[in-house]
Coordinates of C-alpha atoms and ligand atoms in Angstrom, one line a residue:
M23 CA -88.8 7.9 -2.0
N24 CA -90.2 7.7 1.7
T25 CA -89.8 4.8 3.6
Y26 CA -91.8 4.2 6.5
G27 CA -92.4 1.0 9.1
I28 CA -95.3 1.4 11.6
D29 CA -95.1 -0.2 15.2
L30 CA -98.8 -0.7 15.9
G31 CA -98.7 -2.0 19.2
T32 CA -101.9 -3.4 21.2
T33 CA -101.7 -0.3 23.3
Y34 CA -98.9 2.0 21.5
S35 CA -98.2 2.3 18.5
C36 CA -95.0 3.6 17.0
V37 CA -93.7 5.1 12.8
A38 CA -90.4 5.1 12.0
A39 CA -88.9 6.7 8.5
V40 CA -85.8 6.5 7.4
D41 CA -83.2 9.3 6.7
D42 CA -81.2 10.2 3.9
T43 CA -78.2 8.0 5.5
G44 CA -80.0 4.8 6.3
R45 CA -80.8 5.7 9.3
A46 CA -83.9 5.1 11.4
H47 CA -85.9 8.4 13.5
I48 CA -88.9 8.1 14.9
T49 CA -92.0 10.2 13.5
K50 CA -94.1 12.7 16.5
N51 CA -97.3 12.4 15.7
A52 CA -99.7 14.9 16.5
A53 CA -99.4 15.7 19.9
G54 CA -95.8 15.9 19.3
E55 CA -95.1 12.7 20.9
D56 CA -92.9 9.5 20.0
T57 CA -95.7 6.9 20.3
T58 CA -98.9 7.2 20.2
P59 CA -102.0 5.0 21.7
S60 CA -103.7 2.7 20.0
V61 CA -107.4 4.0 20.4
V62 CA -109.9 5.0 18.3
F63 CA -112.8 7.2 19.0
F64 CA -115.5 7.6 16.5
E65 CA -116.5 11.3 17.3
S66 CA -119.2 11.1 13.9
P67 CA -120.0 9.6 10.8
T68 CA -117.0 11.0 8.8
N69 CA -115.0 11.6 12.3
V70 CA -112.6 9.9 13.8
V71 CA -110.1 10.6 16.8
V72 CA -107.3 8.8 17.6
G73 CA -104.2 8.4 20.4
E74 CA -104.3 10.5 23.7
E75 CA -107.9 12.4 23.1
A76 CA -109.6 8.7 21.8
K77 CA -108.2 7.5 25.0
N78 CA -109.5 10.1 27.4
T79 CA -112.8 10.0 25.4
A80 CA -112.8 6.3 27.0
L81 CA -113.6 7.6 30.1
L82 CA -116.6 9.6 29.5
L83 CA -118.0 8.1 26.1
P84 CA -116.5 4.1 26.8
D85 CA -119.3 2.9 23.7
Q86 CA -118.0 5.3 21.2
V87 CA -113.6 4.4 21.3
V88 CA -112.6 1.0 20.3
S89 CA -108.9 -0.4 22.4
L90 CA -106.9 -3.4 22.4
V91 CA -108.2 -3.8 18.9
K92 CA -104.9 -5.7 18.1
R93 CA -106.4 -8.8 19.9
Q94 CA -109.0 -8.9 18.3
M95 CA -106.9 -9.3 14.6
G96 CA -107.8 -12.0 12.1
E97 CA -111.1 -12.3 14.6
Q98 CA -114.5 -12.1 13.1
A99 CA -115.0 -10.0 15.7
R100 CA -117.7 -7.1 14.9
F101 CA -118.6 -3.2 16.2
E102 CA -120.9 -1.0 15.1
F103 CA -120.6 3.3 15.3
H104 CA -122.8 5.9 13.9
G105 CA -125.0 2.3 12.1
Q106 CA -122.1 1.9 10.5
E107 CA -120.6 -2.0 10.5
H108 CA -116.2 -2.3 11.6
S109 CA -114.0 -4.6 11.9
P110 CA -110.2 -5.4 13.8
E111 CA -109.3 -4.8 10.2
T112 CA -111.2 -1.5 9.0
V113 CA -110.6 0.0 12.8
S114 CA -107.1 -1.0 12.9
A115 CA -106.5 0.6 9.2
L116 CA -107.8 4.3 10.8
L117 CA -105.2 3.5 13.5
L118 CA -102.7 3.4 10.6
R119 CA -104.4 6.1 8.1
E120 CA -104.0 8.6 11.9
L121 CA -100.1 7.2 12.0
A122 CA -99.3 7.5 8.6
R123 CA -101.3 11.2 8.1
A124 CA -99.7 12.8 11.4
A125 CA -96.0 10.9 10.5
G126 CA -96.6 11.9 6.6
E127 CA -97.0 15.7 7.9
H128 CA -94.3 15.2 10.0
E129 CA -92.1 14.7 7.8
R130 CA -93.6 16.4 4.8
A131 CA -93.5 13.7 3.1
E132 CA -97.1 11.7 2.8
V133 CA -96.3 8.0 3.2
E134 CA -97.6 5.2 1.2
E135 CA -95.3 2.7 1.5
V136 CA -95.0 1.0 4.8
V137 CA -93.9 -2.0 6.8
V138 CA -95.8 -3.0 9.6
T139 CA -95.1 -5.1 12.3
V140 CA -96.3 -8.2 13.9
P141 CA -95.9 -9.9 16.8
A142 CA -93.9 -13.0 16.0
Y143 CA -96.8 -15.5 17.6
F144 CA -99.5 -13.6 15.2
G145 CA -100.7 -16.9 13.0
V146 CA -101.2 -16.6 9.2
T147 CA -104.5 -15.1 10.0
E148 CA -103.7 -12.3 12.0
R149 CA -100.4 -11.5 9.5
E150 CA -103.7 -11.6 6.4
A151 CA -105.6 -9.5 8.5
T152 CA -103.3 -7.1 9.2
R153 CA -102.4 -6.4 6.0
R154 CA -105.3 -6.1 4.6
A155 CA -105.7 -3.4 7.4
G156 CA -102.9 -1.3 5.7
E157 CA -104.5 -1.4 2.2
I158 CA -107.6 -0.6 3.8
A159 CA -106.0 2.3 5.1
G160 CA -105.1 3.4 1.4
L161 CA -100.9 2.2 2.4
R162 CA -99.1 0.3 0.1
V163 CA -97.8 -2.4 2.7
L164 CA -94.4 -3.8 1.5
D165 CA -94.6 -6.2 4.2
V166 CA -95.1 -7.3 7.1
V167 CA -92.1 -8.2 9.9
P168 CA -92.1 -10.4 12.7
E169 CA -91.7 -7.3 15.9
P170 CA -88.8 -9.6 17.4
V171 CA -87.5 -9.4 13.9
A172 CA -87.6 -5.7 13.2
A173 CA -85.7 -5.3 16.6
A174 CA -83.0 -7.2 16.2
L175 CA -82.8 -5.5 12.7
H176 CA -82.4 -2.0 14.6
Y177 CA -80.6 -4.0 17.3
Q178 CA -77.7 -5.2 14.0
S179 CA -78.0 -1.8 12.8
L180 CA -76.6 -0.2 15.4
D181 CA -73.9 -3.0 16.7
S182 CA -70.6 -2.4 15.1
G183 CA -69.7 -6.5 16.1
R184 CA -68.6 -9.2 13.4
G185 CA -68.9 -12.7 13.8
P186 CA -72.5 -15.1 13.9
R187 CA -74.5 -13.5 17.7
H188 CA -77.7 -15.2 18.9
L189 CA -80.1 -12.9 20.7
L190 CA -83.6 -13.4 22.8
V191 CA -85.7 -10.8 22.3
Y192 CA -88.2 -11.1 25.7
D193 CA -91.1 -8.6 23.7
L194 CA -93.5 -7.4 26.9
G195 CA -95.9 -5.2 25.5
G196 CA -99.5 -4.1 26.3
G197 CA -101.4 -6.4 25.0
T198 CA -98.8 -9.5 23.9
F199 CA -95.5 -11.3 24.7
D200 CA -92.7 -13.2 22.4
T201 CA -90.0 -14.0 23.4
T202 CA -88.1 -14.8 20.7
V203 CA -84.2 -16.6 19.7
I204 CA -82.6 -14.7 16.5
R205 CA -79.3 -15.3 15.0
V206 CA -77.7 -12.1 12.8
E207 CA -74.7 -12.4 10.8
D208 CA -74.2 -10.1 8.4
N209 CA -76.2 -9.7 6.2
D210 CA -78.2 -12.5 7.5
V211 CA -81.4 -12.8 10.2
R212 CA -82.7 -15.9 10.6
V213 CA -85.4 -16.7 13.4
V214 CA -84.5 -20.2 15.1
C215 CA -87.4 -20.1 17.7
T216 CA -90.2 -18.1 18.7
D217 CA -92.9 -19.1 21.6
G218 CA -95.4 -16.6 23.1
D219 CA -98.6 -16.1 24.6
H220 CA -101.0 -12.9 22.9
R221 CA -103.4 -12.4 25.1
L222 CA -100.7 -11.6 27.9
G223 CA -99.4 -8.0 28.4
G224 CA -99.2 -4.9 30.7
A225 CA -103.0 -4.5 30.9
D226 CA -103.4 -7.7 32.9
W227 CA -101.0 -6.2 35.5
D228 CA -103.3 -3.2 35.2
E229 CA -106.3 -5.4 35.6
K230 CA -104.6 -6.8 38.5
L231 CA -104.3 -4.0 39.6
T232 CA -107.6 -2.4 39.2
D233 CA -109.1 -4.8 41.0
H234 CA -106.7 -4.8 44.0
L235 CA -108.5 -0.4 43.9
L236 CA -112.0 -2.0 43.9
E237 CA -111.5 -4.5 46.9
R238 CA -109.7 -1.7 49.2
F239 CA -112.6 0.6 48.2
S240 CA -115.1 -2.2 48.8
A241 CA -112.9 -2.7 52.0
Q242 CA -113.8 0.5 53.8
Y243 CA -117.2 1.2 52.3
P244 CA -118.6 -2.3 52.2
E245 CA -122.0 -1.0 51.3
T246 CA -121.4 1.5 48.6
D247 CA -120.9 -0.9 44.7
P248 CA -118.9 1.4 42.5
G249 CA -118.5 -2.2 40.4
G250 CA -121.3 -1.4 38.4
D251 CA -120.1 2.1 37.4
E252 CA -119.1 2.3 33.6
Q253 CA -117.6 5.4 34.6
F254 CA -115.8 5.0 38.1
L255 CA -114.5 1.5 36.9
Q256 CA -112.6 2.9 33.7
D257 CA -110.6 6.3 36.0
V258 CA -110.0 3.5 38.2
S259 CA -107.8 1.7 35.7
A260 CA -106.3 4.9 34.4
A261 CA -105.4 4.8 37.2
A262 CA -104.4 1.9 38.1
E263 CA -102.0 2.7 34.5
R264 CA -100.7 5.0 36.5
L265 CA -99.4 3.4 39.4
K266 CA -97.8 0.6 37.9
R267 CA -95.7 3.4 36.0
S268 CA -95.2 5.5 39.2
L269 CA -93.5 2.1 40.8
T270 CA -91.7 1.7 38.1
V271 CA -89.2 4.3 39.2
R272 CA -90.9 4.4 43.4
E273 CA -91.0 2.6 45.7
S274 CA -94.5 3.3 45.9
A275 CA -97.1 5.3 45.4
R276 CA -100.5 6.5 46.1
H277 CA -104.3 7.7 44.8
N278 CA -107.5 9.0 46.0
L279 CA -110.4 7.1 44.7
R280 CA -113.3 9.1 45.0
F281 CA -117.0 6.9 44.5
A282 CA -120.4 8.4 45.4
G283 CA -118.7 10.7 47.8
S284 CA -117.2 8.2 49.5
A285 CA -113.2 9.0 49.5
V286 CA -110.1 6.0 50.1
Q287 CA -106.5 6.8 49.7
V288 CA -104.4 3.7 48.3
E289 CA -100.5 3.5 49.2
L290 CA -99.1 1.0 47.5
G291 CA -95.4 -0.5 47.5
R292 CA -94.1 -1.7 45.0
K293 CA -93.6 -4.9 46.5
D294 CA -96.6 -4.8 47.1
F295 CA -96.9 -4.7 43.3
E296 CA -95.1 -7.1 42.4
A297 CA -96.9 -9.7 45.1
L298 CA -100.2 -8.9 43.3
T299 CA -99.1 -9.7 38.9
S300 CA -96.8 -12.1 41.0
D301 CA -98.3 -15.4 38.5
L302 CA -98.5 -13.4 35.4
L303 CA -94.5 -12.9 35.6
E304 CA -95.0 -16.9 36.1
R305 CA -96.6 -16.7 32.5
T306 CA -93.7 -15.1 31.3
L307 CA -91.1 -16.9 32.8
S308 CA -92.4 -20.3 31.9
I309 CA -93.0 -19.3 28.2
T310 CA -88.7 -17.6 28.2
E311 CA -87.8 -21.0 29.9
R312 CA -89.5 -23.3 26.4
T313 CA -88.3 -20.9 24.1
V314 CA -84.8 -21.0 26.1
A315 CA -85.0 -25.4 25.6
T316 CA -86.5 -25.1 22.0
A317 CA -83.0 -23.2 20.9
R318 CA -81.1 -25.9 22.7
E319 CA -82.8 -28.5 20.6
R320 CA -81.8 -26.3 17.4
G321 CA -78.4 -25.9 18.8
V322 CA -78.2 -22.9 20.6
D323 CA -77.3 -22.6 24.2
T324 CA -76.3 -19.8 24.8
F325 CA -77.3 -15.9 24.3
D326 CA -74.7 -12.6 22.9
D327 CA -77.8 -9.9 24.5
V328 CA -80.5 -10.5 25.6
L329 CA -82.9 -7.8 24.2
L330 CA -86.1 -6.4 26.2
V331 CA -88.8 -4.8 23.6
G332 CA -92.2 -3.6 24.9
G333 CA -93.2 -0.4 27.1
M334 CA -93.4 -3.1 30.4
T335 CA -90.1 -4.3 30.1
R336 CA -89.3 -0.9 32.1
V337 CA -91.2 -3.2 35.4
P338 CA -87.6 -3.3 37.4
A339 CA -89.2 -6.5 39.1
I340 CA -88.9 -8.9 35.3
T341 CA -84.9 -7.2 34.3
E342 CA -84.7 -9.0 38.3
A343 CA -86.4 -11.6 38.1
L344 CA -84.4 -13.0 34.4
R345 CA -81.4 -12.7 36.3
E346 CA -82.6 -14.6 39.1
R347 CA -84.3 -17.8 37.0
F348 CA -81.7 -17.6 34.1
G349 CA -78.5 -15.1 34.7
F350 CA -79.2 -13.4 32.2
E351 CA -78.0 -10.3 31.0
P352 CA -80.8 -7.9 30.1
H353 CA -80.9 -4.5 28.1
L354 CA -83.8 -2.5 27.6
H355 CA -83.4 -1.7 24.1
E356 CA -85.5 1.3 23.3
P357 CA -88.3 -0.5 24.4
D358 CA -90.6 1.6 22.7
L359 CA -89.1 2.3 19.5
A360 CA -86.5 -0.4 18.6
V361 CA -89.9 -2.0 16.9
A362 CA -90.6 0.6 14.5
K363 CA -87.5 1.5 13.5
G364 CA -86.0 -1.4 12.9
A365 CA -89.1 -2.0 10.7
A366 CA -88.5 0.8 8.4
L367 CA -85.3 -0.1 8.2
F368 CA -86.3 -3.5 7.1
A369 CA -88.7 -1.1 4.6
L370 CA -85.8 0.1 2.9
V371 CA -84.5 -3.2 2.3
R372 CA -87.9 -4.2 0.8
Q373 CA -87.8 -1.4 -1.5
V374 CA -84.3 -1.8 -2.1
K375 CA -84.6 -6.0 -2.7
N376 CA -88.2 -4.4 -4.8
V377 CA -86.5 -2.0 -7.4
M378 CA -83.3 -3.7 -8.0
D379 CA -85.5 -6.5 -10.0
G380 CA -85.4 -7.1 -12.8
A381 CA -81.9 -5.8 -13.1
Q382 CA -81.2 -8.9 -11.7
E383 CA -80.0 -11.8 -15.0
D384 CA -77.0 -8.5 -16.1
P385 CA -74.5 -7.2 -13.4
G386 CA -73.9 -3.7 -15.2
A387 CA -77.6 -3.1 -14.9
V388 CA -77.7 -4.5 -11.5
R389 CA -74.9 -2.2 -10.3
E390 CA -76.8 0.9 -12.6
R391 CA -79.8 0.4 -11.3
A392 CA -77.8 0.5 -7.2
E393 CA -76.9 3.7 -7.9
Q394 CA -79.9 5.4 -9.6
V395 CA -81.5 3.4 -6.0
G396 CA -78.9 5.4 -4.3
R397 CA -78.6 8.5 -5.5
R398 CA -82.4 8.3 -5.1
L399 CA -81.8 7.2 -1.1
G400 CA -79.0 8.9 -0.4
L401 CA -76.7 6.1 0.4
T402 CA -74.1 4.5 -1.1
T403 CA -74.0 2.2 -4.4
A404 CA -72.2 -0.7 -1.3
E405 CA -75.0 0.6 0.9
V406 CA -77.7 -0.7 -2.3
E407 CA -76.0 -3.6 -3.1
R408 CA -75.7 -4.8 0.5
M409 CA -79.2 -4.0 1.2
A410 CA -80.5 -6.3 -2.0
D411 CA -78.5 -9.1 -0.6
K412 CA -80.2 -9.0 3.0
T413 CA -82.2 -12.2 4.4
V414 CA -84.3 -12.3 6.1
T415 CA -85.6 -16.1 7.4
G416 CA -88.8 -16.1 9.2
V417 CA -90.4 -19.3 11.0
S418 CA -93.8 -21.0 10.8
P419 CA -95.3 -19.5 14.8
R420 CA -97.5 -22.8 14.7
A421 CA -98.4 -26.0 13.6
F422 CA -100.7 -26.5 10.4
G423 CA -102.4 -29.4 9.3
V424 CA -105.1 -31.3 8.3
K425 CA -108.4 -32.6 9.6
T426 CA -108.0 -36.9 9.9
I427 CA -110.4 -39.6 10.7
D428 CA -108.9 -42.2 13.2
S429 CA -109.3 -44.9 11.7
A430 CA -108.0 -46.6 14.5
D431 CA -111.1 -45.4 16.5
P432 CA -112.5 -49.0 17.2
V433 CA -116.2 -47.5 16.3
Y434 CA -114.4 -46.3 13.0
E435 CA -115.5 -49.8 11.7
N436 CA -119.0 -49.5 11.7
D437 CA -119.1 -45.7 11.7
P438 CA -116.7 -43.6 10.8
L439 CA -118.0 -41.0 11.5
S440 CA -118.3 -40.9 14.3
A441 CA -115.1 -42.2 15.1
R442 CA -112.3 -39.6 17.0
Q443 CA -111.2 -36.5 14.8
Y444 CA -107.9 -34.7 15.4
V445 CA -105.7 -32.9 13.8
S446 CA -102.6 -34.3 11.6
H447 CA -99.9 -30.9 11.0
L448 CA -98.3 -31.3 8.4
L449 CA -96.2 -28.3 9.2
S450 CA -94.6 -28.2 13.4
A451 CA -94.1 -24.8 14.9
N452 CA -90.8 -23.4 13.8
T453 CA -90.2 -24.5 11.1
P454 CA -87.8 -21.8 9.2
L455 CA -89.8 -20.1 6.3
P456 CA -90.5 -21.3 3.6
A457 CA -92.0 -24.1 4.5
V458 CA -92.5 -26.8 2.7
A459 CA -94.5 -30.2 3.8
Q460 CA -96.3 -33.8 2.3
E461 CA -98.5 -36.0 4.0
G462 CA -100.6 -38.7 2.9
F463 CA -104.1 -39.5 4.2
A464 CA -107.0 -42.5 2.6
T465 CA -110.6 -42.8 1.2
V466 CA -113.2 -43.4 4.1
W467 CA -115.6 -45.3 1.6
A468 CA -116.1 -47.5 -1.2
E469 CA -116.7 -45.2 -4.3
Q470 CA -116.0 -41.5 -2.4
E471 CA -116.0 -39.0 -5.1
A472 CA -114.3 -36.0 -3.3
V473 CA -112.3 -35.0 0.1
Q474 CA -112.9 -32.0 2.1
I475 CA -109.3 -30.9 3.3
D476 CA -110.3 -28.9 6.5
V477 CA -106.8 -27.1 7.2
W478 CA -106.4 -26.3 10.6
E479 CA -103.9 -24.3 12.3
Q480 CA -102.9 -25.0 16.3
A481 CA -105.1 -22.5 18.0
G482 CA -102.6 -21.9 21.6
S483 CA -99.3 -21.7 22.7
V484 CA -99.9 -26.1 22.7
V485 CA -99.1 -28.0 20.6
S486 CA -101.4 -31.5 20.2
E487 CA -103.7 -32.5 17.8
E488 CA -106.8 -32.7 20.0
L489 CA -109.6 -30.6 17.5
E490 CA -110.0 -28.6 21.4
H491 CA -106.4 -27.1 20.4
N492 CA -106.8 -26.4 16.8
A493 CA -108.2 -23.6 14.9
Q494 CA -110.1 -24.0 11.5
I495 CA -108.5 -21.1 9.0
G496 CA -109.6 -23.0 5.7
D497 CA -110.5 -25.2 3.4
A498 CA -111.2 -27.4 0.5
L499 CA -113.1 -30.3 -2.2
L500 CA -110.3 -32.4 -3.3
S501 CA -112.5 -33.6 -6.9
G502 CA -113.7 -35.5 -9.4
L503 CA -112.1 -39.5 -7.8
P504 CA -112.8 -42.4 -10.2
P505 CA -114.6 -45.2 -8.9
S506 CA -112.1 -46.8 -6.5
P507 CA -112.1 -48.9 -3.1
A508 CA -112.3 -47.4 1.1
N509 CA -108.8 -45.9 1.7
T510 CA -107.5 -44.9 -2.0
P511 CA -104.2 -42.8 -0.8
F512 CA -104.5 -39.0 -2.2
R513 CA -101.7 -37.0 -0.6
V514 CA -101.8 -33.2 1.0
E515 CA -98.9 -30.7 0.6
F516 CA -98.8 -27.2 2.5
R517 CA -96.7 -24.9 2.0
L518 CA -96.3 -21.7 3.3
S519 CA -94.4 -18.5 2.3
E520 CA -91.9 -16.5 3.7
T521 CA -94.6 -13.9 4.8
G522 CA -96.5 -16.8 6.1
L523 CA -99.5 -16.9 2.8
L524 CA -100.5 -20.4 2.8
N525 CA -100.7 -22.3 -0.1
V526 CA -102.6 -26.2 -0.2
R527 CA -102.4 -28.8 -2.9
A528 CA -104.0 -32.1 -2.5
W529 CA -104.5 -34.7 -4.9
E530 CA -105.0 -38.6 -6.0
P531 CA -101.4 -40.2 -7.3
E532 CA -102.9 -42.5 -9.0
H533 CA -105.1 -41.4 -11.3
G534 CA -103.7 -37.3 -10.5
S535 CA -106.9 -35.4 -9.6
Q536 CA -105.9 -32.8 -8.6
V537 CA -107.0 -29.3 -6.3
R538 CA -104.8 -26.4 -5.4
F539 CA -105.8 -23.4 -3.6
D540 CA -104.4 -20.1 -2.3
I541 CA -105.8 -20.1 1.3
R542 CA -106.6 -16.4 1.0
I543 CA -107.1 -16.6 5.0
G544 CA -110.0 -14.7 7.1
G545 CA -111.4 -14.9 3.7
M546 CA -112.1 -11.0 1.9
S547 CA -112.6 -11.0 -1.2
R548 CA -111.4 -8.1 -3.6
Q549 CA -114.1 -6.5 -3.6
S550 CA -115.1 -5.9 0.0
L551 CA -111.0 -5.7 0.4
E552 CA -112.5 -2.8 -1.7
R553 CA -115.4 -1.6 0.1
A554 CA -113.9 -1.7 3.3
R555 CA -111.4 1.0 1.8
D556 CA -114.3 3.5 0.3
A557 CA -116.0 3.5 3.3
V558 CA -113.1 4.2 5.4
G559 CA -111.4 6.5 3.1
M560 CA -114.7 8.7 4.1
I561 CA -114.2 8.9 7.9
H562 CA -111.6 12.0 8.3
T563 CA -108.3 10.9 11.3
S564 CA -107.2 12.8 13.2
G565 CA -105.2 12.7 16.8
Ligands
ADP505 P1 -97.8 -2.7 23.1 O1 -96.8 -2.8 22.0 O2 -98.4 -3.8 23.0 O3 -98.9 -1.7 22.3 P2 -95.7 -1.5 23.8 O4 -94.5 -1.3 24.2 O5 -95.9 0.2 24.0 O6 -97.2 -2.2 24.3 O7 -95.8 -1.7 25.9 C1 -96.7 -0.8 26.7 C2 -97.3 -1.0 27.8 O8 -96.2 -0.5 28.4 C3 -98.4 -0.2 28.6 O9 -99.1 -1.8 29.8 C4 -97.8 0.7 29.1 O10 -98.7 0.3 30.5 C5 -96.9 -0.3 29.6 N1 -95.3 0.8 30.8 C6 -95.0 2.6 29.7 N2 -93.6 2.5 30.2 C7 -94.4 1.8 31.6 C8 -93.1 2.0 32.6 N3 -92.4 3.6 32.6 N4 -93.4 1.6 33.6 C9 -94.1 0.4 33.5 N5 -94.7 -0.1 32.4 C10 -94.7 0.6 31.7
MG506 MG1 -95.0 -3.1 20.6

């Protein structure tokens, strides 16, 4: 049995495997690197290139290359290449397939079962889309696990300390930002709260630098306009990322811009870079502040460790700001690798649990099973039993609710359909999983036969009942209501599973009409999933 964890990043991805001592290590990609750019180049109808080569091709053939696809996970985005239609899921599936292929080659053992990580702030829709991407890639996705939880699991595997600890994970990657407070103790890993912005990451720092470089060029050559030249823009944007990385280790760095025979040498100091991007850093700090405040409300007011995860946390200004603003002493915690390693460890836990399941009732059988699993994985029986006991408790990253007509609105009386509509949240953000919540509502009209139940999820970081701060993620019909007067009560119940799958139930208590349905978010049927898998299966990938 081989055990793999995949950190499917917005800009860089990474795969780890667990060896026979139960420790996680990184599997190198086809190019011999630890991390792989999450970039997909559609070379021909049957051939796709993933990684560094794809990233370099973006400069020449931007129309055939997809990057930052994770930002569109769970959205209805469509891409077309060589007459084939693709979605964020199928593009991610190609990425995952190549990552798994390369890892299998490196380990000389095919990758079948994996845990894939998602930002803590991913909602139900995006988690489901990620799981689907894995399935389309032909992998068995044991679970999707939040990145900071994976980082904490890795931290815990290296930490010999005893007793409960509270960790604050500050994860700034290429495209997303999360802060999460996690409590770890022995075999219990528990998310206290999480917050973030999934449209804030290193790419935004790069963009600021790109704009600055372009301005410097235009200042010197106001008559030339390179702004419309896609190739030049791509060049400058790649240069911006390199400059940013240089400024992590140097006080100043240089880049030569060349366009249509004109050249400008730009020299940039670290301080200039910090000034250009200070508003972005500030955004991460205010989210951190919010997280610290939420953690305090939940009784956590000191942190035993502050872990920095994500490539961007190498930027010195980040540690400085966290130290200055919060008095933290942050640790760079294998920022590019910790998440994949933690995911691999979690995959092992999941596998052990799966194999142990079914032997639950009989203690003798449990022990025997543990011995078997231990032999197969090269672990001691005690280690296997410890893993099978491990519990990881996440939180719902967002609030969920039902769209409701406001009966307190004065126009409701005469024209209910014109009255204000809002989202009544049944589950608030940061509720520990699994979670259940119920709420009572009432019909609008007399003789109303059915109620349309629209399920909405908080869309941004602001919790508010206004529709514009939420997004519809599913719906169902409560039908067969017996003839009743207006304002007849009915109830709605939400259940959110450990992994963030939502189940909704609604019923009318008096007569017992009820609908029950699983919201398979993003609504992809088994059939279309299989079709997608077949289509992706026809494409050859290489790195
Ligand atoms: P993700 O998981 O979102 O794909 P990563 O955690 O791999 O992202 O981080 C990628 C980001 O980190 C990119 O924006 C990259 O430019 C940045 N990065 C990586 N190394 C450095 C460095 N040494 N200095 C500054 N930024 C870096
Ligand atoms: Mg990451």
